Amino acid sequence: MKTSAFVKVSYVGILMVFALANGASYAATKTEHPGTPEEELRYKGAPTSLKADQAKTQVTPKAPKMTSAEFKHAKALYFERCAGCHGVLRKGATGKPLTPDITLKKGTDYLKVFIDYGSPAGMPNWGTSGQFSKKDIDIMARFLQHEAPVPPEFGMKEMKASWKLLVPVKKRPKKKMNKYNLDNVFSVTLRDAGQIALIDGDTKKIISIIDTGYAVHISRMSTSGRYLYVIGRDAKVNLIDLWMKKPKNVAEIKIGMEARSVETSKFKGYEDKYAIAGAYWPPQFVIMDGDTLKPRKIVATRGMTVDTQEYHPEPRVAAIVASHEHPEFIVNVKETGKVLMVNYSDLDNLKITSINAARYLHDGGWDSSKRYFMTAANKSNKIAVVDSREDKLAGMVDVGKIPHPGRGANFNDPKYGPVWATSHLGDDSIAVIGTDPKGHKKHAWKVVRNLKGQGGGSLFIKTHPKSHYLYVDTTLNPDAGKSQSIAVFDLKNLDKPYKVLPIGKWAGLGEGPKRVVQPEFNKNGDEVWFSVWSGAKQESAIVIIDDKTLKLKTVIKDKRLVTPTGKFNVYNTMHDVY
């Protein structure tokens, strides 16, 4: 069914009316993402690591014709620009479903206008923003009327085929063979290089550059501090032995086609025994031997959502933390809104306690007692509190728009006692939540303070038990002055305005976005490290400040530091210090 030119023009007019009703100008409708802040767009628009040729084309008989080349181009566009919101299978995630039962009824012309101009509900204006050409829009409008191309599953056969034991356990050192102060080593993600840099926190020198998967998302330490686990967005897990004279990879495996999370067992008696990794595609997690990455148990996460109790075919695994109370991994399942308490004491008779939280679960960390897991349900604008001792939900806390705490920040509030804080992607607030149900019962699992930061677009918030400062980045804020700086709050006087540190300027770099991301303390808690993240072909840096004086201490520059982002101090990561 074809849409007339009159209907097409009318639809564009309707979009503009809605945009104006939501406070957007006509010019903004043509050049911006109607109804959605740019910092939120930058976050949600992250591409999937799936490649076009990894998903089999499925032709729908009633859908418009497409050539093989057009299908391949459309799949690449979809995975790069759309899958993060609408899901790989187009069943809907933070964005709405785009399945043929919906799109065929709309027709090509309608879809072209929608893709071109976007909508006030949050659909990007891919055409008028200049990101899609007219040809791209036409191809995508036809592609959306066909069945979604489904990437292959990735099971035990595929995992074992990808598994490489590069250095057997028997051939590894029996004791530490280097003189590095491993407690103060940093694992730094070199996002676009597919590598990490190990940096000596004492000398500020690069120990080694190690090849990994693409865009390492996190680094985690084994309980002993010997092994470093990193996972790339391409679902490749690398195991690095820090005891070697020059630390290097000793094992690797792919646990799927796209992933974000890895963790190791921490409960007494299981130290270094197991590792776990969670995938975005296929939606599953796998438990592996901690010293070899040999896969042992795969568990799918497909199931019913916590609210509407509808089946979801693509619930991605987000944050994973290791319990200190039981031999359990705590697994966030994003789209279903469930927190899984996975007991690894008997893999043949695996016990999983499912806790209903809210959608869409993302990242989080421990309160200061390491009993309560504080995790963001970012599209519900809530923090879920999970009691890891009782394996049950302890509270649901309403916070600001799209909480994104990283692991959060623990400190003692002068009035409310032990608290945990999160910043937000969608607004400038910092929510401070009471976490002491015994000593401060009436304030537990409630927002006791709402601090005002520089703006939205924050990815990480950080403090340290030895610091009286709270550091908040605004990496994805569209204002360069905010994305290149850090807000610092004095925890001894939270009524005082925050202080702005021009980290990007201190880096002394040339051209580039110079986005400042993820404050990370050294072991002693007297230095704070920041990544100054520019383009892959531009100079980036690590900026280190003195926590006591808030003055610049040193800048690490090296041509090998390509797009540095996440930084993980060995001691703080081992002991969940944040």
PDB file of C-alpha atoms in Angstrom, residues 322-516:
ATOM      1  CA  ALA A 322      30.173 -12.154  43.039  1.00  0.00           C
ATOM      2  CA  SER A 323      28.426 -12.612  46.387  1.00  0.00           C
ATOM      3  CA  HIS A 324      30.380 -12.426  49.639  1.00  0.00           C
ATOM      4  CA  GLU A 325      27.547 -14.157  51.543  1.00  0.00           C
ATOM      5  CA  HIS A 326      27.067 -17.386  49.535  1.00  0.00           C
ATOM      6  CA  PRO A 327      28.772 -19.273  46.688  1.00  0.00           C
ATOM      7  CA  GLU A 328      26.689 -17.268  44.214  1.00  0.00           C
ATOM      8  CA  PHE A 329      26.973 -15.023  41.220  1.00  0.00           C
ATOM      9  CA  ILE A 330      24.416 -12.224  41.013  1.00  0.00           C
ATOM     10  CA  VAL A 331      23.319 -11.767  37.401  1.00  0.00           C
ATOM     11  CA  ASN A 332      21.302  -8.834  36.019  1.00  0.00           C
ATOM     12  CA  VAL A 333      18.973  -9.802  33.165  1.00  0.00           C
ATOM     13  CA  LYS A 334      18.293  -6.561  31.372  1.00  0.00           C
ATOM     14  CA  GLU A 335      15.029  -6.884  29.433  1.00  0.00           C
ATOM     15  CA  THR A 336      13.135  -9.173  31.826  1.00  0.00           C
ATOM     16  CA  GLY A 337      14.077  -7.071  34.857  1.00  0.00           C
ATOM     17  CA  LYS A 338      15.152 -10.094  36.903  1.00  0.00           C
ATOM     18  CA  VAL A 339      18.136 -10.502  39.195  1.00  0.00           C
ATOM     19  CA  LEU A 340      19.361 -14.101  39.257  1.00  0.00           C
ATOM     20  CA  MET A 341      21.178 -15.508  42.286  1.00  0.00           C
ATOM     21  CA  VAL A 342      23.191 -18.311  40.672  1.00  0.00           C
ATOM     22  CA  ASN A 343      24.559 -20.802  43.220  1.00  0.00           C
ATOM     23  CA  TYR A 344      27.712 -22.396  41.788  1.00  0.00           C
ATOM     24  CA  SER A 345      28.367 -24.899  44.617  1.00  0.00           C
ATOM     25  CA  ASP A 346      26.989 -27.745  42.454  1.00  0.00           C
ATOM     26  CA  LEU A 347      27.059 -27.075  38.718  1.00  0.00           C
ATOM     27  CA  ASP A 348      25.286 -30.351  37.910  1.00  0.00           C
ATOM     28  CA  ASN A 349      22.358 -29.347  40.108  1.00  0.00           C
ATOM     29  CA  LEU A 350      22.455 -25.611  39.563  1.00  0.00           C
ATOM     30  CA  LYS A 351      20.189 -23.582  41.854  1.00  0.00           C
ATOM     31  CA  ILE A 352      18.987 -20.194  40.677  1.00  0.00           C
ATOM     32  CA  THR A 353      16.863 -17.842  42.762  1.00  0.00           C
ATOM     33  CA  SER A 354      15.024 -15.335  40.579  1.00  0.00           C
ATOM     34  CA  ILE A 355      14.269 -11.923  42.102  1.00  0.00           C
ATOM     35  CA  ASN A 356      11.803  -9.575  40.436  1.00  0.00           C
ATOM     36  CA  ALA A 357      13.192  -6.053  40.140  1.00  0.00           C
ATOM     37  CA  ALA A 358      12.369  -3.718  37.212  1.00  0.00           C
ATOM     38  CA  ARG A 359      13.355  -3.082  33.619  1.00  0.00           C
ATOM     39  CA  TYR A 360      15.902  -2.478  32.222  1.00  0.00           C
ATOM     40  CA  LEU A 361      18.558  -3.716  34.623  1.00  0.00           C
ATOM     41  CA  HIS A 362      22.013  -2.426  33.848  1.00  0.00           C
ATOM     42  CA  ASP A 363      24.976  -1.784  36.156  1.00  0.00           C
ATOM     43  CA  GLY A 364      25.479  -1.491  39.891  1.00  0.00           C
ATOM     44  CA  GLY A 365      27.654  -2.369  42.869  1.00  0.00           C
ATOM     45  CA  TRP A 366      27.807  -3.166  46.566  1.00  0.00           C
ATOM     46  CA  ASP A 367      26.938  -0.973  49.503  1.00  0.00           C
ATOM     47  CA  SER A 368      29.762  -0.481  51.999  1.00  0.00           C
ATOM     48  CA  SER A 369      28.811  -3.617  53.981  1.00  0.00           C
ATOM     49  CA  LYS A 370      29.005  -5.753  50.782  1.00  0.00           C
ATOM     50  CA  ARG A 371      25.677  -7.317  51.716  1.00  0.00           C
ATOM     51  CA  TYR A 372      23.348  -5.251  49.522  1.00  0.00           C
ATOM     52  CA  PHE A 373      23.660  -5.098  45.754  1.00  0.00           C
ATOM     53  CA  MET A 374      22.524  -1.701  44.469  1.00  0.00           C
ATOM     54  CA  THR A 375      21.577  -1.956  40.810  1.00  0.00           C
ATOM     55  CA  ALA A 376      20.114   0.434  38.258  1.00  0.00           C
ATOM     56  CA  ALA A 377      16.872  -0.293  36.424  1.00  0.00           C
ATOM     57  CA  ASN A 378      17.624   2.543  34.086  1.00  0.00           C
ATOM     58  CA  LYS A 379      14.411   2.910  32.058  1.00  0.00           C
ATOM     59  CA  SER A 380      12.288   2.517  35.183  1.00  0.00           C
ATOM     60  CA  ASN A 381      14.339   5.273  36.867  1.00  0.00           C
ATOM     61  CA  LYS A 382      14.847   3.092  39.922  1.00  0.00           C
ATOM     62  CA  ILE A 383      17.596   1.514  41.987  1.00  0.00           C
ATOM     63  CA  ALA A 384      16.807  -2.041  43.065  1.00  0.00           C
ATOM     64  CA  VAL A 385      18.319  -3.190  46.359  1.00  0.00           C
ATOM     65  CA  VAL A 386      19.072  -6.919  46.588  1.00  0.00           C
ATOM     66  CA  ASP A 387      19.858  -8.522  49.951  1.00  0.00           C
ATOM     67  CA  SER A 388      22.537 -11.082  49.063  1.00  0.00           C
ATOM     68  CA  ARG A 389      22.343 -12.721  52.509  1.00  0.00           C
ATOM     69  CA  GLU A 390      18.609 -13.414  52.325  1.00  0.00           C
ATOM     70  CA  ASP A 391      18.460 -13.680  48.498  1.00  0.00           C
ATOM     71  CA  LYS A 392      15.515 -11.324  48.205  1.00  0.00           C
ATOM     72  CA  LEU A 393      14.579  -7.809  47.176  1.00  0.00           C
ATOM     73  CA  ALA A 394      15.123  -5.356  50.037  1.00  0.00           C
ATOM     74  CA  GLY A 395      13.869  -2.193  48.355  1.00  0.00           C
ATOM     75  CA  MET A 396      13.062  -0.233  45.196  1.00  0.00           C
ATOM     76  CA  VAL A 397      14.194   3.390  45.192  1.00  0.00           C
ATOM     77  CA  ASP A 398      12.877   6.029  42.779  1.00  0.00           C
ATOM     78  CA  VAL A 399      15.738   8.164  41.487  1.00  0.00           C
ATOM     79  CA  GLY A 400      16.432  10.512  38.544  1.00  0.00           C
ATOM     80  CA  LYS A 401      16.252   9.835  34.822  1.00  0.00           C
ATOM     81  CA  ILE A 402      18.276   6.848  33.609  1.00  0.00           C
ATOM     82  CA  PRO A 403      20.553   6.084  36.549  1.00  0.00           C
ATOM     83  CA  HIS A 404      24.032   4.965  35.444  1.00  0.00           C
ATOM     84  CA  PRO A 405      26.159   4.451  38.563  1.00  0.00           C
ATOM     85  CA  GLY A 406      28.967   2.275  37.252  1.00  0.00           C
ATOM     86  CA  ARG A 407      29.494   0.540  40.563  1.00  0.00           C
ATOM     87  CA  GLY A 408      28.310   3.574  42.500  1.00  0.00           C
ATOM     88  CA  ALA A 409      29.976   5.427  45.365  1.00  0.00           C
ATOM     89  CA  ASN A 410      29.872   4.617  49.094  1.00  0.00           C
ATOM     90  CA  PHE A 411      30.501   7.191  51.808  1.00  0.00           C
ATOM     91  CA  ASN A 412      29.356   8.286  55.267  1.00  0.00           C
ATOM     92  CA  ASP A 413      26.911  11.157  55.085  1.00  0.00           C
ATOM     93  CA  PRO A 414      27.367  13.519  58.045  1.00  0.00           C
ATOM     94  CA  LYS A 415      23.609  13.395  58.681  1.00  0.00           C
ATOM     95  CA  TYR A 416      22.327  10.093  57.286  1.00  0.00           C
ATOM     96  CA  GLY A 417      25.193   7.680  57.929  1.00  0.00           C
ATOM     97  CA  PRO A 418      26.321   5.101  55.337  1.00  0.00           C
ATOM     98  CA  VAL A 419      25.000   5.961  51.875  1.00  0.00           C
ATOM     99  CA  TRP A 420      25.483   4.926  48.232  1.00  0.00           C
ATOM    100  CA  ALA A 421      25.185   7.342  45.329  1.00  0.00           C
ATOM    101  CA  THR A 422      24.405   7.237  41.613  1.00  0.00           C
ATOM    102  CA  SER A 423      24.554   9.857  38.881  1.00  0.00           C
ATOM    103  CA  HIS A 424      22.318   9.860  35.785  1.00  0.00           C
ATOM    104  CA  LEU A 425      22.414   9.915  32.018  1.00  0.00           C
ATOM    105  CA  GLY A 426      19.126  11.758  31.630  1.00  0.00           C
ATOM    106  CA  ASP A 427      19.406  14.599  34.162  1.00  0.00           C
ATOM    107  CA  ASP A 428      21.872  16.501  36.353  1.00  0.00           C
ATOM    108  CA  SER A 429      20.922  14.893  39.668  1.00  0.00           C
ATOM    109  CA  ILE A 430      23.051  12.712  41.941  1.00  0.00           C
ATOM    110  CA  ALA A 431      20.831  10.515  44.106  1.00  0.00           C
ATOM    111  CA  VAL A 432      22.219   9.715  47.568  1.00  0.00           C
ATOM    112  CA  ILE A 433      20.529   6.640  49.102  1.00  0.00           C
ATOM    113  CA  GLY A 434      20.635   5.512  52.736  1.00  0.00           C
ATOM    114  CA  THR A 435      22.084   1.980  53.111  1.00  0.00           C
ATOM    115  CA  ASP A 436      22.067   1.308  56.855  1.00  0.00           C
ATOM    116  CA  PRO A 437      18.841  -0.496  57.836  1.00  0.00           C
ATOM    117  CA  LYS A 438      20.128  -1.127  61.378  1.00  0.00           C
ATOM    118  CA  GLY A 439      21.718   2.158  62.418  1.00  0.00           C
ATOM    119  CA  HIS A 440      19.580   4.509  60.288  1.00  0.00           C
ATOM    120  CA  LYS A 441      16.445   2.475  59.654  1.00  0.00           C
ATOM    121  CA  LYS A 442      14.102   5.310  58.690  1.00  0.00           C
ATOM    122  CA  HIS A 443      16.520   6.455  55.961  1.00  0.00           C
ATOM    123  CA  ALA A 444      17.345   3.013  54.551  1.00  0.00           C
ATOM    124  CA  TRP A 445      16.526   2.503  50.850  1.00  0.00           C
ATOM    125  CA  LYS A 446      15.382   6.108  50.467  1.00  0.00           C
ATOM    126  CA  VAL A 447      16.905   9.061  48.641  1.00  0.00           C
ATOM    127  CA  VAL A 448      18.204  11.217  51.484  1.00  0.00           C
ATOM    128  CA  ARG A 449      19.826  13.855  49.274  1.00  0.00           C
ATOM    129  CA  ASN A 450      19.550  14.970  45.669  1.00  0.00           C
ATOM    130  CA  LEU A 451      22.714  16.778  44.670  1.00  0.00           C
ATOM    131  CA  LYS A 452      22.800  18.898  41.540  1.00  0.00           C
ATOM    132  CA  GLY A 453      25.670  18.134  39.179  1.00  0.00           C
ATOM    133  CA  GLN A 454      26.940  19.664  35.936  1.00  0.00           C
ATOM    134  CA  GLY A 455      24.351  17.979  33.740  1.00  0.00           C
ATOM    135  CA  GLY A 456      23.160  14.735  32.238  1.00  0.00           C
ATOM    136  CA  GLY A 457      25.351  12.305  30.363  1.00  0.00           C
ATOM    137  CA  SER A 458      27.157  10.956  33.427  1.00  0.00           C
ATOM    138  CA  LEU A 459      28.591   7.447  33.202  1.00  0.00           C
ATOM    139  CA  PHE A 460      30.567   7.075  36.439  1.00  0.00           C
ATOM    140  CA  ILE A 461      30.667   8.349  39.993  1.00  0.00           C
ATOM    141  CA  LYS A 462      33.490   7.578  42.409  1.00  0.00           C
ATOM    142  CA  THR A 463      34.912   8.094  45.884  1.00  0.00           C
ATOM    143  CA  HIS A 464      37.184   6.133  48.251  1.00  0.00           C
ATOM    144  CA  PRO A 465      37.128   5.362  51.997  1.00  0.00           C
ATOM    145  CA  LYS A 466      40.213   7.568  52.459  1.00  0.00           C
ATOM    146  CA  SER A 467      38.847  10.466  50.410  1.00  0.00           C
ATOM    147  CA  HIS A 468      36.371  13.174  51.368  1.00  0.00           C
ATOM    148  CA  TYR A 469      35.601  14.023  47.734  1.00  0.00           C
ATOM    149  CA  LEU A 470      33.003  12.660  45.324  1.00  0.00           C
ATOM    150  CA  TYR A 471      33.880  12.756  41.605  1.00  0.00           C
ATOM    151  CA  VAL A 472      31.175  12.786  38.910  1.00  0.00           C
ATOM    152  CA  ASP A 473      31.889  12.671  35.163  1.00  0.00           C
ATOM    153  CA  THR A 474      29.587  13.973  32.391  1.00  0.00           C
ATOM    154  CA  THR A 475      31.187  12.089  29.501  1.00  0.00           C
ATOM    155  CA  LEU A 476      28.189  12.084  27.170  1.00  0.00           C
ATOM    156  CA  ASN A 477      27.007  15.645  27.781  1.00  0.00           C
ATOM    157  CA  PRO A 478      26.765  17.574  24.481  1.00  0.00           C
ATOM    158  CA  ASP A 479      28.436  20.627  26.053  1.00  0.00           C
ATOM    159  CA  ALA A 480      32.199  20.205  25.530  1.00  0.00           C
ATOM    160  CA  GLY A 481      32.940  22.204  28.664  1.00  0.00           C
ATOM    161  CA  LYS A 482      31.046  19.625  30.715  1.00  0.00           C
ATOM    162  CA  SER A 483      32.176  16.483  28.894  1.00  0.00           C
ATOM    163  CA  GLN A 484      35.817  17.575  29.276  1.00  0.00           C
ATOM    164  CA  SER A 485      35.626  18.267  33.001  1.00  0.00           C
ATOM    165  CA  ILE A 486      34.756  16.693  36.353  1.00  0.00           C
ATOM    166  CA  ALA A 487      32.459  17.887  39.136  1.00  0.00           C
ATOM    167  CA  VAL A 488      33.889  17.393  42.631  1.00  0.00           C
ATOM    168  CA  PHE A 489      31.725  17.482  45.764  1.00  0.00           C
ATOM    169  CA  ASP A 490      33.122  17.952  49.268  1.00  0.00           C
ATOM    170  CA  LEU A 491      31.630  15.117  51.347  1.00  0.00           C
ATOM    171  CA  LYS A 492      32.279  17.069  54.549  1.00  0.00           C
ATOM    172  CA  ASN A 493      30.052  19.870  53.345  1.00  0.00           C
ATOM    173  CA  LEU A 494      27.536  18.674  50.776  1.00  0.00           C
ATOM    174  CA  ASP A 495      25.680  21.974  50.876  1.00  0.00           C
ATOM    175  CA  LYS A 496      28.620  23.654  49.158  1.00  0.00           C
ATOM    176  CA  PRO A 497      28.550  23.937  45.345  1.00  0.00           C
ATOM    177  CA  TYR A 498      30.665  21.442  43.445  1.00  0.00           C
ATOM    178  CA  LYS A 499      34.072  22.409  42.114  1.00  0.00           C
ATOM    179  CA  VAL A 500      34.864  21.911  38.408  1.00  0.00           C
ATOM    180  CA  LEU A 501      38.237  20.448  37.412  1.00  0.00           C
ATOM    181  CA  PRO A 502      39.247  21.070  33.753  1.00  0.00           C
ATOM    182  CA  ILE A 503      40.699  17.602  33.226  1.00  0.00           C
ATOM    183  CA  GLY A 504      40.546  17.804  29.425  1.00  0.00           C
ATOM    184  CA  LYS A 505      42.474  21.083  29.433  1.00  0.00           C
ATOM    185  CA  TRP A 506      45.061  19.713  31.844  1.00  0.00           C
ATOM    186  CA  ALA A 507      45.701  16.809  29.450  1.00  0.00           C
ATOM    187  CA  GLY A 508      47.282  19.250  26.995  1.00  0.00           C
ATOM    188  CA  LEU A 509      45.997  17.478  23.891  1.00  0.00           C
ATOM    189  CA  GLY A 510      45.362  18.733  20.366  1.00  0.00           C
ATOM    190  CA  GLU A 511      42.159  18.273  18.388  1.00  0.00           C
ATOM    191  CA  GLY A 512      39.543  15.787  19.518  1.00  0.00           C
ATOM    192  CA  PRO A 513      36.488  15.476  21.771  1.00  0.00           C
ATOM    193  CA  LYS A 514      38.666  14.919  24.875  1.00  0.00           C
ATOM    194  CA  ARG A 515      35.778  13.318  26.779  1.00  0.00           C
ATOM    195  CA  VAL A 516      36.668  12.682  30.412  1.00  0.00           C
TER     196      VAL A 516
END
